[in-house]
PDB file of C-alpha atoms in Angstrom:
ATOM      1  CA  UNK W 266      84.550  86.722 100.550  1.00 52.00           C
ATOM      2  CA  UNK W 267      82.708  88.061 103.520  1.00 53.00           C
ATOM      3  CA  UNK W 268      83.334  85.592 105.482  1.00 69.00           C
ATOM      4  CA  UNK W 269      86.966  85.957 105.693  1.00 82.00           C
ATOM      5  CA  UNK W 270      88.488  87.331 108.883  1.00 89.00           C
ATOM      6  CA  UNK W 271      91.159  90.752 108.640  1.00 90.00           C
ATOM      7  CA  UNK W 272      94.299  87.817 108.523  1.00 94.00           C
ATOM      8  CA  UNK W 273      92.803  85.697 105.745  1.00 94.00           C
ATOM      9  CA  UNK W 274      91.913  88.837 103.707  1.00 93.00           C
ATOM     10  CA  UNK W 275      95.312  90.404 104.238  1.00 96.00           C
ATOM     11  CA  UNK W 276      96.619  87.160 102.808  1.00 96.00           C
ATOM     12  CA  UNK W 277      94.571  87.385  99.911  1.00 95.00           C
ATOM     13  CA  UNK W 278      95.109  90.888  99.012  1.00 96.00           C
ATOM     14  CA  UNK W 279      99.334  89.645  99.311  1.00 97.00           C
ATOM     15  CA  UNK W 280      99.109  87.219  96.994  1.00 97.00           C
ATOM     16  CA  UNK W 281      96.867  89.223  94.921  1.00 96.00           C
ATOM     17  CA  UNK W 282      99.281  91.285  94.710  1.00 97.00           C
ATOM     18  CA  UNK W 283     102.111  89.000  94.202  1.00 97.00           C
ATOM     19  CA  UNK W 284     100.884  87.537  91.045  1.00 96.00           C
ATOM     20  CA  UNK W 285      99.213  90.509  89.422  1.00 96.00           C
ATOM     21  CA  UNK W 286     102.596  92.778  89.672  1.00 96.00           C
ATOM     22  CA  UNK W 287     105.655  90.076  90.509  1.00 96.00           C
ATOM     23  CA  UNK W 288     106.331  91.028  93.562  1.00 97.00           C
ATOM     24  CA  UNK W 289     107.562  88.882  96.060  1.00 96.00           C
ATOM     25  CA  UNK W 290     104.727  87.903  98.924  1.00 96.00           C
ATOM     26  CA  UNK W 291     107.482  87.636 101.621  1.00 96.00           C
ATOM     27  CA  UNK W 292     108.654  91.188 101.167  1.00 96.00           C
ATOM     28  CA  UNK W 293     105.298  92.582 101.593  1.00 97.00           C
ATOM     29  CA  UNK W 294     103.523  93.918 104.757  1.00 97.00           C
ATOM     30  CA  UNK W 295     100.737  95.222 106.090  1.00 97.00           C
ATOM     31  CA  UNK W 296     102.544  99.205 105.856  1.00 98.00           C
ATOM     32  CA  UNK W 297     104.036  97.924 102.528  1.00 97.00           C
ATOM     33  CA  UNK W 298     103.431 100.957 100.065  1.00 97.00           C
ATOM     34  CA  UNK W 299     101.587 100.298  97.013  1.00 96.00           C
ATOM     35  CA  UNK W 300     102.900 103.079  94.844  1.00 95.00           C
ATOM     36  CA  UNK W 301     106.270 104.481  96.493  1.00 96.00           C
ATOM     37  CA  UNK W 302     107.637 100.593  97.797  1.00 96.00           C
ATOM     38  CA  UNK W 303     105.576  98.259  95.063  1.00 96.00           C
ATOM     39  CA  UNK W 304     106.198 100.791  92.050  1.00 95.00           C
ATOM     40  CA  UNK W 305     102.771 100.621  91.370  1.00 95.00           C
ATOM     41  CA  UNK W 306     101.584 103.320  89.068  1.00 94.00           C
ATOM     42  CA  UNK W 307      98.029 105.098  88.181  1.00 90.00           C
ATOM     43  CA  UNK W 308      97.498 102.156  86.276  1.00 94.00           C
ATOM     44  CA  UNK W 309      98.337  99.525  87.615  1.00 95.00           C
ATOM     45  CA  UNK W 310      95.952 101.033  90.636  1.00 93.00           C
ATOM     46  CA  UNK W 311      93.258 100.864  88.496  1.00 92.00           C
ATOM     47  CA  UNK W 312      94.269  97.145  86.987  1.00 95.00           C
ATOM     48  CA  UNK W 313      93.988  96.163  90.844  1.00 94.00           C
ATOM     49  CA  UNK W 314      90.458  97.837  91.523  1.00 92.00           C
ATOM     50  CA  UNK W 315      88.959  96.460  88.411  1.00 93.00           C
ATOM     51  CA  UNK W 316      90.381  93.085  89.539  1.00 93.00           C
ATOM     52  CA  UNK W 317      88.909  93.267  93.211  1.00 91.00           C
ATOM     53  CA  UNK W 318      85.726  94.329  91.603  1.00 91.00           C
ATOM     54  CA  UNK W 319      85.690  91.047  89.373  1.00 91.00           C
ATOM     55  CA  UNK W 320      86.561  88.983  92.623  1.00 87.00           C
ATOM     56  CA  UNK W 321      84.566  90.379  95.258  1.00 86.00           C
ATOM     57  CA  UNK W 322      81.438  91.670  93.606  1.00 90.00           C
ATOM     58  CA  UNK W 323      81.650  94.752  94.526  1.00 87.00           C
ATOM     59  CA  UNK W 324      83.026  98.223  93.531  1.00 88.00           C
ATOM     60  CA  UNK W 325      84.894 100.549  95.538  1.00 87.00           C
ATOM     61  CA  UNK W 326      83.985 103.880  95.753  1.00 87.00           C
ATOM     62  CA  UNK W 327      86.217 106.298  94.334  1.00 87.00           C
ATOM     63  CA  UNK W 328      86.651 108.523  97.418  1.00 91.00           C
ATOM     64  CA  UNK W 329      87.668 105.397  99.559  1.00 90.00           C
ATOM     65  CA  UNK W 330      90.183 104.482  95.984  1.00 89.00           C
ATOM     66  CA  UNK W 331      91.709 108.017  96.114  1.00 90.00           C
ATOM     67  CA  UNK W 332      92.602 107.131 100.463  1.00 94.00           C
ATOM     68  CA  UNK W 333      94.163 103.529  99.640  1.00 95.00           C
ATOM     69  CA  UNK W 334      97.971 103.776  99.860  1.00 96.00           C
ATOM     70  CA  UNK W 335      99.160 100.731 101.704  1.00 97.00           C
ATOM     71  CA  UNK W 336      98.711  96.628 101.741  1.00 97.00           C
ATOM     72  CA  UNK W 337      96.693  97.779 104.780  1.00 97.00           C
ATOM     73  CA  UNK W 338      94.787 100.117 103.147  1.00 96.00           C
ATOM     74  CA  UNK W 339      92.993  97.744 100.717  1.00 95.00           C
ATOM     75  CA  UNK W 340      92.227  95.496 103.466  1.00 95.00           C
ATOM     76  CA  UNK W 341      90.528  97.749 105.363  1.00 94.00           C
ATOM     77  CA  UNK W 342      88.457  98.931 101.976  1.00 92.00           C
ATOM     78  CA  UNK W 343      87.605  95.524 101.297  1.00 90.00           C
ATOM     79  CA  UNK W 344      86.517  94.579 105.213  1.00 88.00           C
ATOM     80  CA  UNK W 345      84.421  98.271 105.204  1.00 87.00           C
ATOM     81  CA  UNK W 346      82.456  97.149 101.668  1.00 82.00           C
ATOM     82  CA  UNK W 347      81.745  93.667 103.541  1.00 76.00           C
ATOM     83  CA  UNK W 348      80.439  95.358 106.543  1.00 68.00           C
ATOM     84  CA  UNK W 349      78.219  97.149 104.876  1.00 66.00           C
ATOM     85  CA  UNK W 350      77.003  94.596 102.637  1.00 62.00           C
ATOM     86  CA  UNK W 351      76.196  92.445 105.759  1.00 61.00           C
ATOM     87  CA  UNK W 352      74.923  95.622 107.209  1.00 59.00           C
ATOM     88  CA  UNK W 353      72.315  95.935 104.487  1.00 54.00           C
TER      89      UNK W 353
END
């Protein structure tokens, strides 16, 4: 997963997305709101963290969980935990 540049992970967090909740990957973008646009609720939220913890490894930290809000949101968590993994 690290070795995916910001486009490819966007794309992967859309079609993520897509399949876990139904949504349609066209309609989605980068300011595409997770909970007031995607009607994704509390747990649904936590459905998609557990999920990117089983794909990527790696958990994200609840203070950076509490901040996510958009499509771009989650990218930018995801790129910040590879960072510092590579970082380490």
């Amino acid at each position: 997963m690290s070795a995916m540049n910001r486009d490819e992970l966007y794309a992967w967090v859309v079609q993520l997305l897509a399949e876990m909740f139904e949504l349609d990957p066209a309609a989605l973008t980068p300011q595409s709101n997770l909970y007031a646009e995607l009607d994704i609720d509390s747990i649904d939220a936590v459905d998609l963290a557990v999920k990117l913890k089983q794909l990527t490894g790696k958990r994200l930290q609840p203070e950076v969980f509490k901040t996510i809000r958009t499509i771009d949101d989650v990218v930018e968590a995801l790129r910040a935990m590879s960072v510092s993994e590579q970082a380490a």
